[in-house]
Short mmCIF file of C-alpha atoms and ligand atoms in Angstrom, two decimals:
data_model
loop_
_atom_site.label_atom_id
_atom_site.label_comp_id
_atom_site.label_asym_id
_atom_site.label_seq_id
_atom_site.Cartn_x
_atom_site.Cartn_y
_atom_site.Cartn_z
CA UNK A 1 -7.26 11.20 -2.96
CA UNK A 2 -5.60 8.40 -4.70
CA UNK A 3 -5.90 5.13 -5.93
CA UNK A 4 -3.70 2.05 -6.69
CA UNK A 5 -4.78 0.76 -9.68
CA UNK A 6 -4.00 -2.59 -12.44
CA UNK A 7 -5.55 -1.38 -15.35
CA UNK A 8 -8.48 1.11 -16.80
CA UNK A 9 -10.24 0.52 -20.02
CA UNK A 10 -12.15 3.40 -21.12
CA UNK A 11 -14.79 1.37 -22.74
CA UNK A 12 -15.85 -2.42 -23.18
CA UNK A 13 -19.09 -4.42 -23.07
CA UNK A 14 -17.88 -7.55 -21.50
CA UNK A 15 -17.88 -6.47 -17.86
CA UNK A 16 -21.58 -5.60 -16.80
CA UNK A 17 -24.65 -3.98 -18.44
CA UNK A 18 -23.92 -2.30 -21.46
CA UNK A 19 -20.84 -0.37 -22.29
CA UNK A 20 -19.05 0.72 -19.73
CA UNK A 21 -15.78 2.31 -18.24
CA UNK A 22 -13.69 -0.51 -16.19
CA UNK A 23 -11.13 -0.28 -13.11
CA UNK A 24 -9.17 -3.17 -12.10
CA UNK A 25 -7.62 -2.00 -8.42
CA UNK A 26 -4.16 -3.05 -7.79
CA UNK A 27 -3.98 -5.07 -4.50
CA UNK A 28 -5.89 -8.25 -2.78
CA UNK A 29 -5.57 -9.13 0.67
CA UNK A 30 -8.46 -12.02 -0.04
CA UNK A 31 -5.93 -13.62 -2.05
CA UNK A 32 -8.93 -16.82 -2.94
CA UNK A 33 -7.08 -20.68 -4.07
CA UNK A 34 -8.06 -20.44 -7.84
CA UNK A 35 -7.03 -17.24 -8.40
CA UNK A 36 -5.54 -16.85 -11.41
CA UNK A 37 -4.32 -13.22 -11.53
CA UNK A 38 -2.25 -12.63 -8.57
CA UNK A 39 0.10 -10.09 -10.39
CA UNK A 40 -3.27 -7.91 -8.46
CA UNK A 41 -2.67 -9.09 -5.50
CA UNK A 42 0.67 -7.46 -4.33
CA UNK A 43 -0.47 -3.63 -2.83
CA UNK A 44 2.84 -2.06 -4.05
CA UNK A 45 2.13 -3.02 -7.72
CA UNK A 46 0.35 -0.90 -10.10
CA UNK A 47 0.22 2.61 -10.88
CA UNK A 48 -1.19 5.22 -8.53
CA UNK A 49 -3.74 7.87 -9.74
CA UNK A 50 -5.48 10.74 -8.90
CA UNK A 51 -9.37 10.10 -8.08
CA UNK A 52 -10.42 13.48 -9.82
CA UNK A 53 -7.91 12.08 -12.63
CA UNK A 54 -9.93 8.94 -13.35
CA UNK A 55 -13.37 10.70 -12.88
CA UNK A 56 -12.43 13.17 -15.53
CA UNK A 57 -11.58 10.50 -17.62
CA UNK A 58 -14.70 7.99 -16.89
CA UNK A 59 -17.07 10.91 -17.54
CA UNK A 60 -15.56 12.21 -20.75
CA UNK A 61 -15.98 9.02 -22.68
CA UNK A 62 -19.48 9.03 -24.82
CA UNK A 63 -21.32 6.05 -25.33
CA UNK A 64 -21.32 4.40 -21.72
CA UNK A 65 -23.87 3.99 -19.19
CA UNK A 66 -21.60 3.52 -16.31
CA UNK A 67 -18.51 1.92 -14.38
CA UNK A 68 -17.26 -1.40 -13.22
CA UNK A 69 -14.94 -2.21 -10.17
CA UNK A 70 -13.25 -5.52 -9.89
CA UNK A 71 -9.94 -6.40 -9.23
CA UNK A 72 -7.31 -7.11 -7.09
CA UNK A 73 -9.97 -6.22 -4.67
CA UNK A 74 -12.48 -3.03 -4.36
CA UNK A 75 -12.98 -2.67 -0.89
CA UNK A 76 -9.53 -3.04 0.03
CA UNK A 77 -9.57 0.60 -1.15
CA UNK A 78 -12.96 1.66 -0.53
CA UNK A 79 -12.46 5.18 0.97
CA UNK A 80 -11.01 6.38 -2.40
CA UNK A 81 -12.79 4.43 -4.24
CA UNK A 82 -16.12 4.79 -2.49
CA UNK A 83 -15.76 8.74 -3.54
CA UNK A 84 -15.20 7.60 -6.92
CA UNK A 85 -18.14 6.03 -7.62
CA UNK A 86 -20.35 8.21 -5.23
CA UNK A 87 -18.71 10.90 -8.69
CA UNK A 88 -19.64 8.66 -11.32
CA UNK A 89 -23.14 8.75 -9.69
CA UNK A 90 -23.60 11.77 -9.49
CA UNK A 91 -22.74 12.11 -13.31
CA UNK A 92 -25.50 10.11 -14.30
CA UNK A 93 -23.72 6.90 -14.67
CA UNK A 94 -24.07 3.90 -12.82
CA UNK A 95 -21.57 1.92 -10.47
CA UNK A 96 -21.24 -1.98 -10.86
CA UNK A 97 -18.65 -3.74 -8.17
CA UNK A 98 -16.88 -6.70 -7.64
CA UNK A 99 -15.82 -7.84 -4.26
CA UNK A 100 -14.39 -10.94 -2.92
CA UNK A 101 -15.98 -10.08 0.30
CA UNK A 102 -19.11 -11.63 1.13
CA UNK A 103 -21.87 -8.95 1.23
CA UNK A 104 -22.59 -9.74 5.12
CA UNK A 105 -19.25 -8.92 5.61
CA UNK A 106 -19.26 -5.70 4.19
CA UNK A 107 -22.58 -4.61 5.38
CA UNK A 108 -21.53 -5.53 8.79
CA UNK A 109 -18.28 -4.59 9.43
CA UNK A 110 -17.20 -1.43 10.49
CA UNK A 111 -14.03 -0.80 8.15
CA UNK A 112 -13.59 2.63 6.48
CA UNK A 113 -15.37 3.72 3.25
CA UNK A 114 -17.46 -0.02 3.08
CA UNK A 115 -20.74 1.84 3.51
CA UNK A 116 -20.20 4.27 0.94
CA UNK A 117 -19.02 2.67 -1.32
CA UNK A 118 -22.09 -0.13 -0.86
CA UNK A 119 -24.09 2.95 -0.96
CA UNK A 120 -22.23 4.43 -4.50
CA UNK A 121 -23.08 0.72 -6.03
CA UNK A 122 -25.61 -0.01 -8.25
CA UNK A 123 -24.98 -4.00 -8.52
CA UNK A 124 -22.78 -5.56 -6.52
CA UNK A 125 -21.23 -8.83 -6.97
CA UNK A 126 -20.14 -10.44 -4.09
CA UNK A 127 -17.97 -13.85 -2.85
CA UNK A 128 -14.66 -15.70 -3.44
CA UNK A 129 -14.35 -16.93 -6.51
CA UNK A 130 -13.93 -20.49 -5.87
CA UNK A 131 -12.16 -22.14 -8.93
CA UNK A 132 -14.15 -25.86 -8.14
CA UNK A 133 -18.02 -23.99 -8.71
CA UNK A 134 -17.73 -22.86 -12.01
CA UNK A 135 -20.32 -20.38 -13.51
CA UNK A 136 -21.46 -21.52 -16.59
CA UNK A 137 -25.10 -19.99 -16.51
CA UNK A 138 -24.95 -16.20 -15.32
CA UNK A 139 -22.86 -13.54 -17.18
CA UNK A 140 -19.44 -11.77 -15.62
CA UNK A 141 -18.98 -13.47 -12.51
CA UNK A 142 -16.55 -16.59 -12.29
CA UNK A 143 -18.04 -19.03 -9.98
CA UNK A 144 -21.52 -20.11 -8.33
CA UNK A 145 -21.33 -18.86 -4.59
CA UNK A 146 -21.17 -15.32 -6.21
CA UNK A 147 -24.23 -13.75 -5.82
CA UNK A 148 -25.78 -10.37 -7.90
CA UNK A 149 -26.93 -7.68 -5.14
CA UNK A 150 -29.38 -4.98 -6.70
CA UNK A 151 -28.44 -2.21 -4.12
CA UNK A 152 -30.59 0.33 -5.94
CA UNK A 153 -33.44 0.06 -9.23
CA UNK A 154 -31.21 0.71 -11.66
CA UNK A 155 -30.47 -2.91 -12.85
CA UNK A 156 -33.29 -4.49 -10.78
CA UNK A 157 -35.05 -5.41 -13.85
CA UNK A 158 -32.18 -7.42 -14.57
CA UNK A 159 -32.75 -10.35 -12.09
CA UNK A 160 -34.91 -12.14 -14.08
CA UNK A 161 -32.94 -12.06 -17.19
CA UNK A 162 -29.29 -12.91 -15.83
CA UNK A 163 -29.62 -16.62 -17.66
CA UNK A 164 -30.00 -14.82 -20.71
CA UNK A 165 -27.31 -13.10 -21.19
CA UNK A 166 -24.12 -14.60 -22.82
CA UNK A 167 -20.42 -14.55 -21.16
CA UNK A 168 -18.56 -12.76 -23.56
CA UNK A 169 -14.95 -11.72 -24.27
CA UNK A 170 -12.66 -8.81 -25.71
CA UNK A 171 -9.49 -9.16 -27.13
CA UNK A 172 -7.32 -6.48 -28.06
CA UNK A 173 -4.28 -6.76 -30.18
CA UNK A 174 -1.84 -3.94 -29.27
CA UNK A 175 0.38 -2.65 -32.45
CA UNK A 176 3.48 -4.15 -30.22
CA UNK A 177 2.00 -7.59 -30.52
CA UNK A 178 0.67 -7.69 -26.85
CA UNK A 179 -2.84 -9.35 -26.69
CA UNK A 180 -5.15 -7.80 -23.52
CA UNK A 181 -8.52 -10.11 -22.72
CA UNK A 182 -11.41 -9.33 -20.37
CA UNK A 183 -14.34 -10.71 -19.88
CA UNK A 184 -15.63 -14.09 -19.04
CA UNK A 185 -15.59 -17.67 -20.34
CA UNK A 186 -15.86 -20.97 -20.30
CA UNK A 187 -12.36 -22.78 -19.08
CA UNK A 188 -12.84 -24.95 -22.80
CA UNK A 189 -12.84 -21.18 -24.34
CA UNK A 190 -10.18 -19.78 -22.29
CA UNK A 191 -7.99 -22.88 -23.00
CA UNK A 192 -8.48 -22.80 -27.07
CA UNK A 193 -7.57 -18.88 -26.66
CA UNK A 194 -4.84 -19.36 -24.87
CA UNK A 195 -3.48 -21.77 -26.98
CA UNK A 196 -4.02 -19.72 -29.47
CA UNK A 197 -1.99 -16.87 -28.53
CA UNK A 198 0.87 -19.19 -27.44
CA UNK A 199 0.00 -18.85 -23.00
CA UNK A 200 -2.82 -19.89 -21.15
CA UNK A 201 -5.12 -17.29 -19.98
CA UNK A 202 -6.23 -17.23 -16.43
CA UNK A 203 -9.55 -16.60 -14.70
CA UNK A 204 -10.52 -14.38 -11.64
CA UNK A 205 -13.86 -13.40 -10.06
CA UNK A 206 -15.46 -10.93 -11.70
CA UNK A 207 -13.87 -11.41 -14.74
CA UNK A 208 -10.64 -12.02 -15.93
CA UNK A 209 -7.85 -9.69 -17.63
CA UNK A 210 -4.92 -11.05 -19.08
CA UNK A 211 -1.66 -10.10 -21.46
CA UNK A 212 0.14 -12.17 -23.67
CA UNK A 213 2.64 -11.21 -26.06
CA UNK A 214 2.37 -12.79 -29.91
CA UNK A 215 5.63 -14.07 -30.61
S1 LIG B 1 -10.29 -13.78 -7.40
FE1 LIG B 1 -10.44 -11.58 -6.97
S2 LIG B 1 -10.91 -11.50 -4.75
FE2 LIG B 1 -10.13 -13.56 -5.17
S3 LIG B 1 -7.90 -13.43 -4.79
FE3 LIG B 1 -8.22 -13.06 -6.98
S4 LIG B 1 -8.32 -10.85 -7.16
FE4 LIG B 1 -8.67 -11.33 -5.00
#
């Protein structure tokens, strides 16, 4: 089974509860007006990887309590990644996902590996992000009409406590001068970054990611 995918970081902190493994998906057929990252969109883009690859991977790294999924789009891949996470799981780690999809939509509808991979997800964020509601108050998501499904216990307790916890971001500075960013922030933060590092960054639900080469 295989998967198209935009990028993996083994571990950040900036993208859910805790530290965690992260999978941006290569390809969005949701394709929302205020997306900033379309270089997701396109389905051919990307690398392709082995399911069993990226499992191996995600459950080798110490020090994280489970996975995000965000994107390009999750369910536009579920099957493969449904099985993923249904691994992860199964490893003791939990399963955060992103999905432009309104959670009616994919509890209804009858499209291939939706269920499963609802049913391999711990917390789900759902909705468009929609660039005019900014989300200043809850961590990790980008705009207002996203909502924070607890689809099992495990983060349950965090409902109560989502106003409390900071947006934050990563940068890394590669030895080639390339900057990567993920996380989420304010557009006043993103802009003074982006300045900074000579290109403005740009935003997508469920975090952004972002490379910009010093220079
Ligand atoms: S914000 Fe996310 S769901 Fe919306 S078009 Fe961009 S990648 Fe797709």
């Amino acid at each position: 089974m295989q998967l198209r995918i935009h990028r993996f970081l083994p571990k950040t902190s900036v993208e859910g509860p805790g530290a965690r493994a992260c999978l941006w998906v290569q390809g969005c057929l949701i394709r929302c007006h205020g997306c900033f990252n379309p270089s997701t969109w396109r389905a051919s883009g990307g690398q392709v990887v082995q399911v069993g690859d990226l499992l191996n991977r995600v459950v080798r790294i110490s020090g994280i309590e489970g996975a995000t999924f965000l994107g390009g789009e999750p369910f536009d891949q579920a099957p493969a990644l449904a099985a993923l996470a249904q691994s992860v799981q199964d490893a003791g780690l939990s399963v955060m996902t992103f999905s432009g999809y309104e959670y009616e939509v994919l509890r209804r509808a009858d499209r291939a590996g939706w269920k499963d991979l609802l049913a391999a997800t711990d917390l789900l964020v759902d909705g468009p992000f929609v660039s005019s509601l900014p989300d200043h108050q809850r961590p990790w998501v980008g705009s207002t009409n996203q909502q924070f499904r607890f689809l099992s216990s495990r983060y349950r307790h965090l409902a109560d406590e989502l106003g409390s916890i900071p947006d934050r971001l990563e940068v890394r500075l590669r030895r080639d001068g390339t900057v990567l960013i993920n996380g989420m922030a304010s557009s006043a933060v993103l802009d003074d970054l982006g300045s900074a590092i000579g290109r403005r960054q740009r935003q997508t639900q469920g975090g952004f990611v972002a490379a910009s080469t010093l220079g």
